[in-house]
Coordinates of C-alpha atoms in Angstrom, one line a residue:
M6 CA 44.8 -36.6 35.7
K7 CA 42.8 -39.8 35.8
I8 CA 39.2 -40.1 34.8
K9 CA 36.8 -43.0 35.0
S10 CA 36.7 -45.1 31.9
P11 CA 33.5 -46.4 30.3
K12 CA 32.3 -49.8 31.5
V13 CA 31.9 -51.7 28.3
L14 CA 32.5 -55.4 28.8
N15 CA 30.9 -58.5 27.1
L16 CA 29.2 -56.5 24.4
I17 CA 27.0 -58.1 21.7
E18 CA 27.3 -57.0 18.1
Y19 CA 24.0 -55.6 17.0
N20 CA 22.2 -53.8 14.2
L21 CA 21.6 -50.1 14.9
K22 CA 18.2 -50.0 13.3
D23 CA 17.0 -53.1 15.2
A24 CA 18.1 -51.4 18.5
S25 CA 16.2 -48.2 17.7
D26 CA 13.1 -50.2 16.8
E27 CA 13.2 -51.9 20.2
N28 CA 14.3 -48.7 22.0
N29 CA 17.0 -50.7 23.6
F30 CA 20.6 -49.5 23.8
Y31 CA 22.3 -51.5 26.5
G32 CA 25.4 -53.7 26.2
F33 CA 25.8 -53.5 22.4
I34 CA 28.5 -52.7 19.9
F35 CA 27.5 -51.0 16.7
S36 CA 29.9 -51.0 13.7
E37 CA 27.7 -51.1 10.6
N38 CA 26.3 -48.0 9.1
T39 CA 22.7 -47.8 7.8
S40 CA 21.1 -45.8 5.1
D41 CA 17.7 -45.8 6.9
N42 CA 16.5 -42.8 8.8
I43 CA 16.7 -43.7 12.5
Y44 CA 15.2 -41.9 15.5
I45 CA 16.7 -42.3 18.9
N46 CA 14.5 -40.5 21.5
D47 CA 14.1 -40.1 25.2
I48 CA 16.4 -43.0 26.4
T49 CA 19.7 -43.7 28.0
I50 CA 22.4 -45.2 25.8
D51 CA 24.3 -47.4 28.4
S52 CA 27.4 -49.6 28.0
C53 CA 27.7 -49.3 24.2
I54 CA 30.4 -48.8 21.6
F55 CA 29.8 -47.1 18.3
K56 CA 32.5 -47.6 15.6
N57 CA 32.6 -46.0 12.2
I58 CA 29.0 -44.7 12.5
D59 CA 27.8 -41.7 10.6
F60 CA 25.0 -40.1 12.5
S61 CA 23.9 -37.8 9.6
N62 CA 20.6 -39.7 9.1
I63 CA 20.2 -40.5 12.8
E64 CA 18.0 -38.2 14.8
I65 CA 19.0 -38.0 18.5
S66 CA 16.7 -36.3 21.0
K67 CA 16.7 -36.3 24.8
V68 CA 19.4 -39.0 25.1
D69 CA 21.6 -39.6 28.1
L70 CA 25.0 -41.2 27.5
V71 CA 26.5 -43.5 30.2
D72 CA 29.5 -45.7 29.7
V73 CA 29.7 -45.1 25.9
I74 CA 32.6 -45.1 23.4
F75 CA 32.4 -43.3 20.1
E76 CA 35.2 -44.2 17.7
N77 CA 35.6 -42.8 14.2
C78 CA 32.0 -41.5 14.3
D79 CA 30.4 -38.4 12.8
L80 CA 28.2 -36.6 15.4
S81 CA 28.2 -33.2 13.7
N82 CA 25.3 -30.9 14.6
K83 CA 23.8 -33.4 17.1
S84 CA 22.3 -32.0 20.3
F85 CA 23.0 -33.5 23.8
D86 CA 21.5 -30.4 25.5
Y87 CA 20.2 -30.7 29.1
K88 CA 21.4 -34.3 29.4
L89 CA 23.8 -36.5 31.4
I90 CA 27.1 -37.4 29.7
S91 CA 29.0 -39.7 32.1
R92 CA 32.1 -41.9 31.4
V93 CA 32.1 -41.3 27.7
E94 CA 34.9 -41.3 25.2
F95 CA 35.0 -39.6 21.8
R96 CA 38.0 -40.9 19.8
N97 CA 38.8 -39.7 16.4
C98 CA 35.3 -38.3 16.0
K99 CA 33.8 -35.4 14.0
M100 CA 31.6 -33.1 16.1
L101 CA 31.2 -29.9 14.1
G102 CA 28.6 -27.7 15.8
T103 CA 27.6 -30.4 18.3
T104 CA 25.9 -28.9 21.4
F105 CA 26.1 -29.8 25.0
I106 CA 24.1 -26.8 26.3
S107 CA 23.2 -27.1 30.1
S108 CA 24.4 -30.7 30.2
S109 CA 26.1 -32.5 33.1
I110 CA 29.4 -33.8 31.7
K111 CA 31.6 -36.0 33.9
D112 CA 34.6 -38.3 33.2
V113 CA 34.7 -37.5 29.5
L114 CA 37.6 -37.9 27.0
I115 CA 37.8 -36.1 23.7
D116 CA 40.8 -37.3 21.7
N117 CA 42.0 -36.6 18.2
S118 CA 38.6 -35.2 17.2
M119 CA 37.3 -32.4 15.0
C120 CA 35.0 -30.3 17.2
K121 CA 34.8 -26.9 15.5
Y122 CA 32.0 -24.7 16.9
I123 CA 31.1 -27.2 19.6
N124 CA 29.0 -25.5 22.3
F125 CA 29.3 -26.0 26.1
T126 CA 27.1 -23.1 27.2
D127 CA 26.0 -23.4 30.8
A128 CA 27.3 -27.0 30.9
K129 CA 28.7 -28.5 34.1
M130 CA 32.0 -30.2 33.3
N131 CA 33.9 -32.3 35.8
N132 CA 37.0 -34.5 35.2
I133 CA 37.5 -33.8 31.5
I134 CA 40.5 -34.6 29.3
I135 CA 40.8 -33.1 25.8
T136 CA 43.8 -34.0 23.7
S137 CA 45.0 -33.4 20.1
S138 CA 41.7 -32.0 19.0
D139 CA 40.4 -28.9 17.1
L140 CA 37.9 -26.9 19.2
S141 CA 38.3 -23.7 17.2
G142 CA 35.2 -21.5 17.3
M143 CA 34.0 -23.3 20.5
T144 CA 31.7 -21.6 23.0
F145 CA 32.2 -21.6 26.8
Y146 CA 29.5 -19.3 28.2
E147 CA 28.8 -19.5 31.9
T148 CA 30.3 -23.0 31.8
K149 CA 31.1 -24.6 35.2
I150 CA 34.5 -26.4 35.0
K151 CA 36.2 -28.5 37.6
N152 CA 39.3 -30.6 36.8
I153 CA 40.1 -30.3 33.1
E154 CA 43.2 -31.3 31.3
L155 CA 44.0 -29.8 27.9
I156 CA 46.8 -31.1 25.7
E157 CA 47.5 -29.7 22.2
V158 CA 44.0 -28.4 21.7
N159 CA 43.2 -25.7 19.1
F160 CA 41.1 -23.0 20.7
S161 CA 41.6 -20.4 18.1
E162 CA 38.7 -18.0 17.6
C163 CA 36.8 -19.6 20.5
E164 CA 34.4 -17.5 22.7
I165 CA 34.8 -17.8 26.5
S166 CA 32.7 -15.7 28.9
N167 CA 31.7 -15.8 32.6
T168 CA 33.6 -19.1 33.0
N169 CA 36.1 -19.7 35.9
L170 CA 39.3 -21.0 34.3
N171 CA 41.5 -20.4 37.3
N172 CA 44.6 -22.7 37.1
V173 CA 43.4 -24.3 33.8
D174 CA 46.6 -25.0 31.8
F175 CA 46.5 -23.8 28.1
S176 CA 50.2 -23.8 27.7
T177 CA 50.3 -26.5 25.0
C178 CA 47.2 -25.1 23.2
N179 CA 46.6 -22.7 20.3
I180 CA 44.8 -19.7 21.7
S181 CA 45.3 -17.3 18.8
N182 CA 42.4 -14.9 18.2
I183 CA 40.7 -16.2 21.3
M184 CA 37.8 -14.0 22.6
I185 CA 37.7 -14.1 26.4
D186 CA 36.4 -11.7 29.0
N187 CA 38.4 -10.6 32.1
I188 CA 36.4 -12.9 34.4
S189 CA 37.4 -16.0 32.5
L190 CA 40.9 -14.8 31.8
R191 CA 41.8 -14.5 35.5
G192 CA 44.2 -17.2 36.6
I193 CA 44.7 -19.2 33.4
V194 CA 48.1 -20.8 32.8
I195 CA 50.0 -20.0 29.6
D196 CA 53.6 -20.1 28.4
K197 CA 55.6 -17.1 27.5
F198 CA 55.0 -17.5 23.8
Q199 CA 51.3 -17.2 24.3
S200 CA 51.6 -13.9 26.2
F201 CA 51.3 -11.8 23.0
D202 CA 47.8 -13.3 22.4
I203 CA 46.7 -12.3 25.9
V204 CA 48.3 -8.9 25.8
H205 CA 46.6 -8.2 22.6
L206 CA 43.2 -8.8 24.3
L207 CA 44.0 -6.1 26.8
G208 CA 44.7 -3.6 24.1
I209 CA 48.4 -3.3 25.0
K210 CA 50.9 -2.8 22.2
F211 CA 54.5 -3.9 22.1
K212 CA 57.1 -1.2 21.2
E213 CA 59.3 -2.3 18.4

């Protein structure tokens, strides 16, 4: 599956604190961490690259992401709820407990990232690729999904409910101890080695 890549050309190297002071996040590349407390509020981050940035002391609120690349960043416990996430890549990132509740997520790549307990409740997801990432403990509740490709993703102990996963291919993924309701289970694609995980959910026992 192909997704639209972020449009990030002719970027200018810039200081993260200066950009937040000006409330201007367009056409920049940020690669230097800061120890200052930074507040990024009520804006669109557009056509930017963040490299090796730890967002622990950066407060994010009401921020749309359009044409953005995060590489080797720590976005743990950040909230992108109710916002637009379009043409964004998360590469080798840490997103423990990051939330995208009720967000519109389109043309997004998550690659080689640690995303335990990430929350997509009520999100609208279209044209998504997730590869070689840990999404254990993730939440899909009433999530609207269209066109998603999953390659070697860890979904162990994740919670999925009221989500249409018809024809979504989990065959290369870890779905051990998954918690999923019958509505979401209908039509998913698995391989024969994963059948035990699904049969166990239905309360069926294998005779030895």
